[in-house]
Amino acid sequence: MYYKFCVDGEWRHDEHQPFISSEYGIVNTVLLATEPNFMHGINQGMPSGSNMDVDNEAFQRLVRVTERISEADLQVSRHRVSVFLSTHTAYELLPESGKVVALDIDLPVKQAFHILYEQGISMAPLWDFSKARFVGVLSASDFILILRELGNHGSNLTEEELETHTISAWKEGKAYLNRQIDSHGKAFPRPLVYAGPNDNLKDVARKILHNEVATVPIIHSSSQDGSFPQLLHIASLSGILKCVCRYFRHCSSSLPILKLPICAIPVGTWVPKIGEPNRRPLAMLRPSASLSAALNLLVQAQVSSIPIVDDNDSLLDIYCRSDITALAKDKAYAHINLSEMTIHQALQLGQDSYSPYELRSQRCQMCLPSDTLHKVMERLANPGVRRLVIVEAGSKRVEGIVSLSDIFKFLLG
């Protein structure tokens, strides 16, 4: 196996022990015996001249990092998670008290933009008074597309341009852009993806994953025809994961895969190693890159966030789709040029705009490749945490990113 030592926050190897150069840098090597007392034998075999004392507990943790997932453990764990999700309903996601925000589909886009910013949310269901039902959602992704579209047809964005677009008009135009047109040439917007309070959590999670959305509204109607719908909650994978973690917290041994480090399981998106074929590259940008470049990458790479790194690929910050709402602060969208504003400037603009629902410290959460799946899940279950950037200890060099959807795709198979 390979191992390293963490000394004062930096990963190092012992020059007095056998070492090689590997995909993890320079690492020490050791041959593990199969006897239960192999640790005792290893410690006895170490030369007395070694300048590094081995902490048995830390060393054993490093030994466990080399473990690999077994098919039996994987299937048992997935089955137990599936049983739990199938026997619990979306009703359990509803808080004891709270509020949900919905928008009138005839609101101007500009006004909707400001409402999302002021409420500290990144999406809201859309209500159509003429149909007396919810017909879709407006999200941060819509604003990204709107700003890109307006930016392509002029230099600076103006309030007037956003004022003339209602949400309804934008949704119809978006349908044309996405070629959602019926046989008569009429656009039909994407139907609302929602769930009922009695739907089981497995179905809710699958709806989110299948439709590639961040949330689904929980809507209840006492009528068979769906009239008089009530918006109860906005369900997310974070809330579902919180239920899973709470249930298995005191019986984690029933899920063998929880003990494995995330580097040992197929979860997340990782920086490709040299010579490694067919792995999707991890999108990263420098803080000096333009906001236009960031928005284009979010759309084209179909990702929800981009790590912002220095010249050594060490993590500085992260830019997310939801950060676009910060441009509503002081009507900044009316005074900027997307190609001239840098990511650093955009993040500075938003520093004071984060609501209590999503503190800035929660936006840029990190984990190590050696962190267990259990630890990663517990962290992702916290409110406001949607992904963890996987970094090298000490240097904070980005090695990958793991999101809520990655965890559920793995757990649900």
Coordinates of C-alpha atoms in Angstrom, one line a residue:
M1 CA 0.0 0.0 0.0
Y2 CA 0.9 3.7 -0.3
Y3 CA 0.9 6.1 2.6
K4 CA 2.0 9.7 3.5
F5 CA 2.3 11.8 6.6
C6 CA 0.5 15.0 7.4
V7 CA 3.1 17.3 9.1
D8 CA 2.0 20.8 10.1
G9 CA -0.7 20.7 7.5
E10 CA 1.5 19.5 4.7
W11 CA 1.6 16.0 3.2
R12 CA 5.2 14.5 3.3
H13 CA 6.9 11.2 3.0
D14 CA 9.6 9.6 5.1
E15 CA 12.9 9.6 3.2
H16 CA 14.3 6.8 5.5
Q17 CA 11.6 4.4 4.4
P18 CA 11.0 2.9 1.0
F19 CA 9.2 5.4 -1.3
I20 CA 8.2 5.7 -5.0
S21 CA 6.7 8.3 -7.3
S22 CA 3.0 7.6 -8.0
E23 CA -0.2 9.4 -9.1
Y24 CA -0.4 10.8 -5.5
G25 CA 3.1 12.3 -5.7
I26 CA 6.0 10.8 -3.7
V27 CA 4.7 8.2 -1.3
N28 CA 6.1 5.6 1.1
T29 CA 5.3 2.0 0.5
V30 CA 4.7 -0.9 2.8
L31 CA 3.8 -4.5 2.3
L32 CA 0.7 -5.5 4.4
A33 CA 0.6 -8.9 5.9
T34 CA -2.7 -10.7 6.4
E35 CA -2.2 -11.5 10.1
P36 CA -4.3 -9.6 12.7
N37 CA -1.1 -8.3 14.4
F38 CA 0.5 -6.9 11.2
M39 CA 0.7 -3.4 12.7
H40 CA 3.0 -4.7 15.4
G41 CA 5.2 -6.3 12.9
I42 CA 5.5 -3.2 10.8
N43 CA 6.4 -1.0 13.8
Q44 CA 9.1 -3.5 14.9
G45 CA 10.5 -3.6 11.4
M46 CA 11.1 0.1 11.2
P47 CA 14.7 1.2 11.5
S48 CA 15.5 3.1 14.7
G49 CA 17.1 5.9 12.7
S50 CA 13.7 7.0 11.3
N51 CA 13.0 10.6 12.0
M52 CA 9.2 10.1 11.9
D53 CA 7.3 8.5 14.7
V54 CA 4.3 6.6 13.5
D55 CA 1.0 7.3 15.2
N56 CA -0.7 3.9 15.1
E57 CA -4.2 5.2 15.1
A58 CA -3.5 7.6 12.2
F59 CA -1.5 4.9 10.4
Q60 CA -4.4 2.4 10.7
R61 CA -6.7 5.1 9.2
L62 CA -4.4 5.5 6.3
V63 CA -4.3 1.7 5.8
R64 CA -8.1 1.7 5.7
V65 CA -7.9 4.3 2.9
T66 CA -6.6 1.5 0.6
E67 CA -9.8 -0.5 1.1
R68 CA -12.0 -1.0 -1.9
I69 CA -15.7 -1.4 -2.0
S70 CA -17.0 -5.0 -2.3
E71 CA -20.0 -5.7 -4.5
A72 CA -21.8 -7.5 -1.6
D73 CA -21.4 -4.5 0.8
L74 CA -22.5 -2.1 -2.0
Q75 CA -25.7 -4.1 -2.7
V76 CA -26.6 -4.5 1.0
S77 CA -26.1 -0.8 1.6
R78 CA -28.1 0.3 -1.4
H79 CA -30.9 -2.1 -0.5
R80 CA -31.2 -0.7 3.0
V81 CA -31.1 2.9 1.8
S82 CA -33.7 2.0 -0.8
V83 CA -36.0 0.4 1.8
F84 CA -35.8 3.4 4.0
L85 CA -36.5 5.9 1.2
S86 CA -39.4 3.8 -0.1
T87 CA -41.1 3.6 3.3
H88 CA -40.9 7.3 4.2
T89 CA -42.8 10.1 2.5
A90 CA -42.3 13.7 1.4
Y91 CA -44.6 14.8 4.3
E92 CA -41.6 14.1 6.6
L93 CA -39.6 16.8 4.8
L94 CA -42.1 19.5 5.8
P95 CA -40.8 21.8 8.6
E96 CA -42.9 22.6 11.7
S97 CA -43.0 26.2 10.5
G98 CA -41.6 28.1 7.5
K99 CA -42.6 30.0 4.4
V100 CA -42.6 29.3 0.7
V101 CA -42.4 31.9 -2.1
A102 CA -44.3 31.7 -5.4
L103 CA -44.3 34.1 -8.3
D104 CA -47.0 35.3 -10.6
I105 CA -46.1 34.3 -14.1
D106 CA -47.1 37.8 -15.4
L107 CA -44.5 39.5 -13.2
P108 CA -41.7 41.4 -15.0
V109 CA -38.5 39.5 -15.0
K110 CA -36.8 42.4 -13.3
Q111 CA -39.2 42.3 -10.3
A112 CA -38.8 38.5 -10.0
F113 CA -35.0 38.9 -10.1
H114 CA -35.2 41.3 -7.1
I115 CA -37.7 39.1 -5.2
L116 CA -35.4 36.1 -5.4
Y117 CA -32.4 38.2 -4.2
E118 CA -34.3 39.8 -1.3
Q119 CA -35.7 36.5 -0.2
G120 CA -32.3 34.8 -0.4
I121 CA -33.6 32.0 -2.6
S122 CA -32.5 30.7 -6.0
M123 CA -35.8 29.5 -7.4
A124 CA -39.6 29.8 -6.9
P125 CA -42.6 28.1 -8.4
L126 CA -44.8 30.0 -10.9
W127 CA -48.5 30.6 -10.4
D128 CA -50.8 31.2 -13.4
F129 CA -54.0 32.9 -12.2
S130 CA -55.8 32.3 -15.5
K131 CA -55.3 28.5 -15.1
A132 CA -55.4 28.5 -11.3
R133 CA -52.4 26.2 -11.0
F134 CA -48.7 26.1 -10.7
V135 CA -47.1 25.9 -14.2
G136 CA -43.4 25.9 -13.7
V137 CA -40.5 27.4 -11.8
L138 CA -38.2 30.4 -12.2
S139 CA -34.6 29.7 -11.2
A140 CA -31.1 31.2 -11.1
S141 CA -30.5 29.3 -14.3
D142 CA -33.2 31.4 -16.1
F143 CA -31.4 34.6 -15.1
I144 CA -28.1 33.3 -16.4
L145 CA -29.7 32.5 -19.7
I146 CA -31.5 35.9 -19.8
L147 CA -28.3 37.9 -19.1
R148 CA -26.4 35.9 -21.7
E149 CA -29.1 36.4 -24.2
L150 CA -29.4 40.2 -23.6
G151 CA -25.6 40.5 -23.5
N152 CA -25.3 38.9 -26.9
H153 CA -27.5 41.6 -28.4
G154 CA -26.0 44.7 -26.8
S155 CA -23.1 46.1 -24.8
N156 CA -24.5 46.8 -21.4
L157 CA -27.7 45.4 -19.8
T158 CA -30.4 48.0 -19.1
E159 CA -33.3 47.9 -16.7
E160 CA -35.7 48.6 -19.6
E161 CA -34.7 45.4 -21.3
L162 CA -35.5 43.4 -18.3
E163 CA -38.7 45.4 -17.6
T164 CA -40.2 44.5 -20.9
H165 CA -39.9 40.8 -20.3
T166 CA -42.5 39.1 -18.2
I167 CA -41.8 35.7 -16.8
S168 CA -44.4 34.2 -19.1
A169 CA -42.9 35.9 -22.2
W170 CA -39.4 34.6 -21.2
K171 CA -40.7 31.0 -20.7
E172 CA -42.3 31.1 -24.1
G173 CA -39.1 32.5 -25.7
K174 CA -37.0 29.9 -23.9
A175 CA -39.2 27.1 -25.3
Y176 CA -38.5 28.4 -28.8
L177 CA -34.8 28.5 -28.0
N178 CA -34.9 24.9 -26.8
R179 CA -37.1 23.9 -29.9
Q180 CA -40.0 22.9 -27.6
I181 CA -42.6 23.4 -30.4
D182 CA -45.7 21.4 -31.2
S183 CA -46.9 20.4 -34.7
H184 CA -48.6 23.8 -35.1
G185 CA -45.4 25.7 -34.4
K186 CA -46.5 26.8 -31.0
A187 CA -44.1 26.8 -28.1
F188 CA -44.9 24.6 -25.1
P189 CA -42.8 25.3 -21.9
R190 CA -41.4 22.4 -19.9
P191 CA -44.1 21.0 -17.6
L192 CA -43.8 21.5 -13.9
V193 CA -42.0 18.7 -12.1
Y194 CA -43.6 18.4 -8.6
A195 CA -44.4 15.8 -6.0
G196 CA -47.2 15.2 -3.5
P197 CA -46.8 14.9 0.3
N198 CA -47.6 11.2 0.1
D199 CA -45.0 10.4 -2.5
N200 CA -42.2 8.3 -1.1
L201 CA -38.7 9.9 -0.7
K202 CA -37.2 7.5 -3.3
D203 CA -39.6 8.7 -6.0
V204 CA -38.9 12.4 -5.0
A205 CA -35.2 11.9 -5.2
R206 CA -35.5 10.1 -8.6
K207 CA -37.7 13.0 -9.9
I208 CA -34.9 15.5 -9.0
L209 CA -32.2 13.3 -10.6
H210 CA -34.1 12.3 -13.7
N211 CA -35.2 15.9 -14.5
E212 CA -31.8 17.4 -13.6
V213 CA -33.4 20.0 -11.2
A214 CA -32.2 21.1 -7.8
T215 CA -35.6 21.1 -6.1
V216 CA -39.2 20.0 -6.6
P217 CA -42.3 21.7 -5.1
I218 CA -44.4 19.6 -2.8
I219 CA -48.0 20.4 -3.8
H220 CA -51.2 19.1 -2.3
S221 CA -54.7 19.2 -3.6
S222 CA -57.8 17.7 -1.9
S223 CA -59.6 17.5 -5.3
Q224 CA -59.2 14.7 -7.7
D225 CA -58.8 17.1 -10.6
G226 CA -56.0 18.9 -8.9
S227 CA -57.8 22.1 -8.4
F228 CA -57.1 24.5 -5.6
P229 CA -53.5 23.3 -5.1
Q230 CA -51.5 24.2 -2.0
L231 CA -47.8 24.8 -2.1
L232 CA -46.4 23.1 1.1
H233 CA -42.7 22.9 0.7
I234 CA -39.7 23.0 -1.7
A235 CA -38.0 19.6 -1.5
S236 CA -34.3 19.1 -2.2
L237 CA -31.8 16.3 -2.1
S238 CA -30.3 18.0 1.0
G239 CA -33.5 17.5 3.0
I240 CA -33.8 13.9 1.9
L241 CA -30.2 13.2 2.8
K242 CA -30.7 14.7 6.2
C243 CA -33.5 12.1 6.8
V244 CA -31.1 9.3 5.7
C245 CA -28.3 10.5 7.9
R246 CA -30.6 11.0 10.9
Y247 CA -32.0 7.5 10.5
F248 CA -28.7 5.7 10.1
R249 CA -26.7 7.8 12.5
H250 CA -26.8 5.4 15.3
C251 CA -26.8 2.2 13.2
S252 CA -24.2 3.2 10.6
S253 CA -22.7 -0.4 10.8
S254 CA -25.8 -1.5 8.8
L255 CA -24.4 0.4 5.8
P256 CA -20.9 -1.0 5.3
I257 CA -20.1 1.6 2.5
L258 CA -20.3 4.5 5.0
K259 CA -16.9 3.6 6.4
L260 CA -15.1 3.8 3.0
P261 CA -13.2 6.9 1.9
I262 CA -14.7 8.7 -1.0
C263 CA -11.5 8.2 -3.0
A264 CA -12.3 4.4 -2.9
I265 CA -15.8 4.7 -4.4
P266 CA -17.1 5.8 -7.8
V267 CA -18.6 9.1 -6.6
G268 CA -18.1 12.7 -7.7
T269 CA -16.1 14.4 -10.5
W270 CA -12.3 14.2 -10.2
V271 CA -9.4 15.9 -11.8
P272 CA -8.1 13.4 -14.5
K273 CA -4.8 11.9 -13.7
I274 CA -2.0 12.0 -16.3
G275 CA -2.6 9.2 -18.9
E276 CA -6.1 8.5 -17.6
P277 CA -8.5 8.2 -20.6
N278 CA -12.2 9.0 -21.0
R279 CA -12.6 11.0 -17.8
R280 CA -14.7 14.1 -17.9
P281 CA -12.5 17.1 -17.0
L282 CA -13.3 19.2 -13.9
A283 CA -14.3 22.7 -14.8
M284 CA -12.2 25.3 -13.0
L285 CA -11.4 29.0 -13.5
R286 CA -9.0 31.7 -12.3
P287 CA -10.5 34.7 -10.4
S288 CA -9.3 37.0 -13.2
A289 CA -11.6 35.2 -15.7
S290 CA -14.6 37.1 -16.9
L291 CA -18.1 36.6 -15.5
S292 CA -19.2 35.9 -19.1
A293 CA -16.7 33.0 -19.2
A294 CA -18.1 31.6 -15.9
L295 CA -21.7 31.8 -17.0
N296 CA -20.9 30.2 -20.4
L297 CA -19.1 27.4 -18.6
L298 CA -21.9 26.8 -16.2
V299 CA -24.3 26.4 -19.1
Q300 CA -22.1 24.5 -21.5
A301 CA -20.6 22.1 -19.0
Q302 CA -24.0 21.7 -17.4
V303 CA -22.6 22.1 -13.9
S304 CA -24.0 24.0 -10.9
S305 CA -20.7 25.4 -9.6
I306 CA -17.1 26.1 -10.7
P307 CA -14.1 26.0 -8.3
I308 CA -12.1 29.2 -8.5
V309 CA -8.4 28.4 -8.1
D310 CA -5.0 30.1 -8.2
D311 CA -2.1 29.3 -10.5
N312 CA -1.3 26.2 -8.5
D313 CA -4.9 25.0 -8.7
S314 CA -5.4 25.7 -5.0
L315 CA -9.0 26.5 -4.0
L316 CA -9.8 30.2 -3.5
D317 CA -13.6 30.3 -3.8
I318 CA -16.4 28.8 -5.8
Y319 CA -18.9 30.4 -8.2
C320 CA -22.4 28.9 -8.3
R321 CA -25.4 29.4 -10.5
S322 CA -27.2 30.9 -7.5
D323 CA -24.6 33.6 -7.2
I324 CA -26.1 35.3 -10.2
T325 CA -28.8 36.8 -8.0
A326 CA -26.2 39.0 -6.3
L327 CA -26.3 41.1 -9.5
A328 CA -29.7 42.4 -8.3
K329 CA -27.9 44.3 -5.5
D330 CA -28.1 48.0 -6.3
K331 CA -29.3 47.0 -9.8
A332 CA -25.8 46.0 -10.7
Y333 CA -27.0 44.1 -13.8
A334 CA -27.9 47.5 -15.4
H335 CA -24.4 48.9 -15.0
I336 CA -22.0 46.0 -15.9
N337 CA -20.6 44.3 -18.9
L338 CA -20.4 40.5 -18.5
S339 CA -17.2 40.3 -20.5
E340 CA -15.5 43.0 -18.5
M341 CA -16.5 42.1 -14.9
T342 CA -14.2 39.4 -13.4
I343 CA -15.3 36.5 -11.3
H344 CA -13.4 38.1 -8.3
Q345 CA -15.4 41.3 -8.7
A346 CA -18.7 39.4 -9.0
L347 CA -17.9 37.5 -5.8
Q348 CA -17.0 40.7 -4.0
L349 CA -20.3 42.2 -5.1
G350 CA -22.1 39.3 -3.6
Q351 CA -20.2 39.1 -0.3
D352 CA -22.8 41.2 1.6
S353 CA -25.8 39.7 -0.1
Y354 CA -25.9 36.2 1.3
S355 CA -28.9 35.5 3.4
P356 CA -29.1 33.6 6.7
Y357 CA -30.3 30.6 4.6
E358 CA -26.9 30.4 2.9
L359 CA -24.0 31.8 4.8
R360 CA -20.9 32.4 2.8
S361 CA -18.9 30.0 5.0
Q362 CA -21.3 27.3 3.8
R363 CA -20.8 28.0 0.1
C364 CA -17.2 26.9 -0.1
Q365 CA -17.1 23.6 1.9
M366 CA -14.1 21.3 1.5
C367 CA -13.3 17.7 2.2
L368 CA -10.3 15.4 1.8
P369 CA -10.1 12.3 -0.5
S370 CA -9.6 10.2 2.7
D371 CA -12.8 11.4 4.3
T372 CA -15.4 8.7 4.7
L373 CA -18.6 8.6 2.8
H374 CA -20.4 9.0 6.2
K375 CA -18.6 12.2 6.9
V376 CA -19.2 13.6 3.5
M377 CA -23.0 12.8 3.7
E378 CA -23.3 14.4 7.1
R379 CA -21.7 17.6 5.8
L380 CA -23.8 17.7 2.7
A381 CA -27.0 17.2 4.8
N382 CA -26.4 20.7 6.4
P383 CA -28.6 23.5 5.2
G384 CA -27.1 25.5 2.4
V385 CA -24.3 23.0 1.6
R386 CA -24.9 21.6 -1.9
R387 CA -21.4 20.3 -2.8
L388 CA -18.0 19.7 -1.3
V389 CA -14.7 20.5 -3.1
I390 CA -12.3 17.7 -2.6
V391 CA -8.8 19.1 -1.9
E392 CA -5.3 17.9 -1.0
A393 CA -4.5 18.5 2.7
G394 CA -2.3 21.5 3.3
S395 CA -2.0 22.8 -0.3
K396 CA -5.8 22.9 -0.8
R397 CA -5.1 21.8 -4.4
V398 CA -8.4 20.9 -6.0
E399 CA -8.7 17.2 -6.7
G400 CA -12.4 16.9 -7.4
I401 CA -15.9 17.9 -6.4
V402 CA -18.8 15.8 -4.9
S403 CA -22.4 17.0 -5.0
L404 CA -25.7 16.0 -3.5
S405 CA -26.8 14.5 -6.9
D406 CA -23.5 12.5 -7.0
I407 CA -24.3 10.9 -3.6
F408 CA -27.8 10.0 -4.6
K409 CA -26.8 8.6 -8.0
F410 CA -24.4 6.4 -6.1
L411 CA -26.8 5.3 -3.3
L412 CA -29.6 4.6 -5.7
G413 CA -27.4 2.9 -8.3

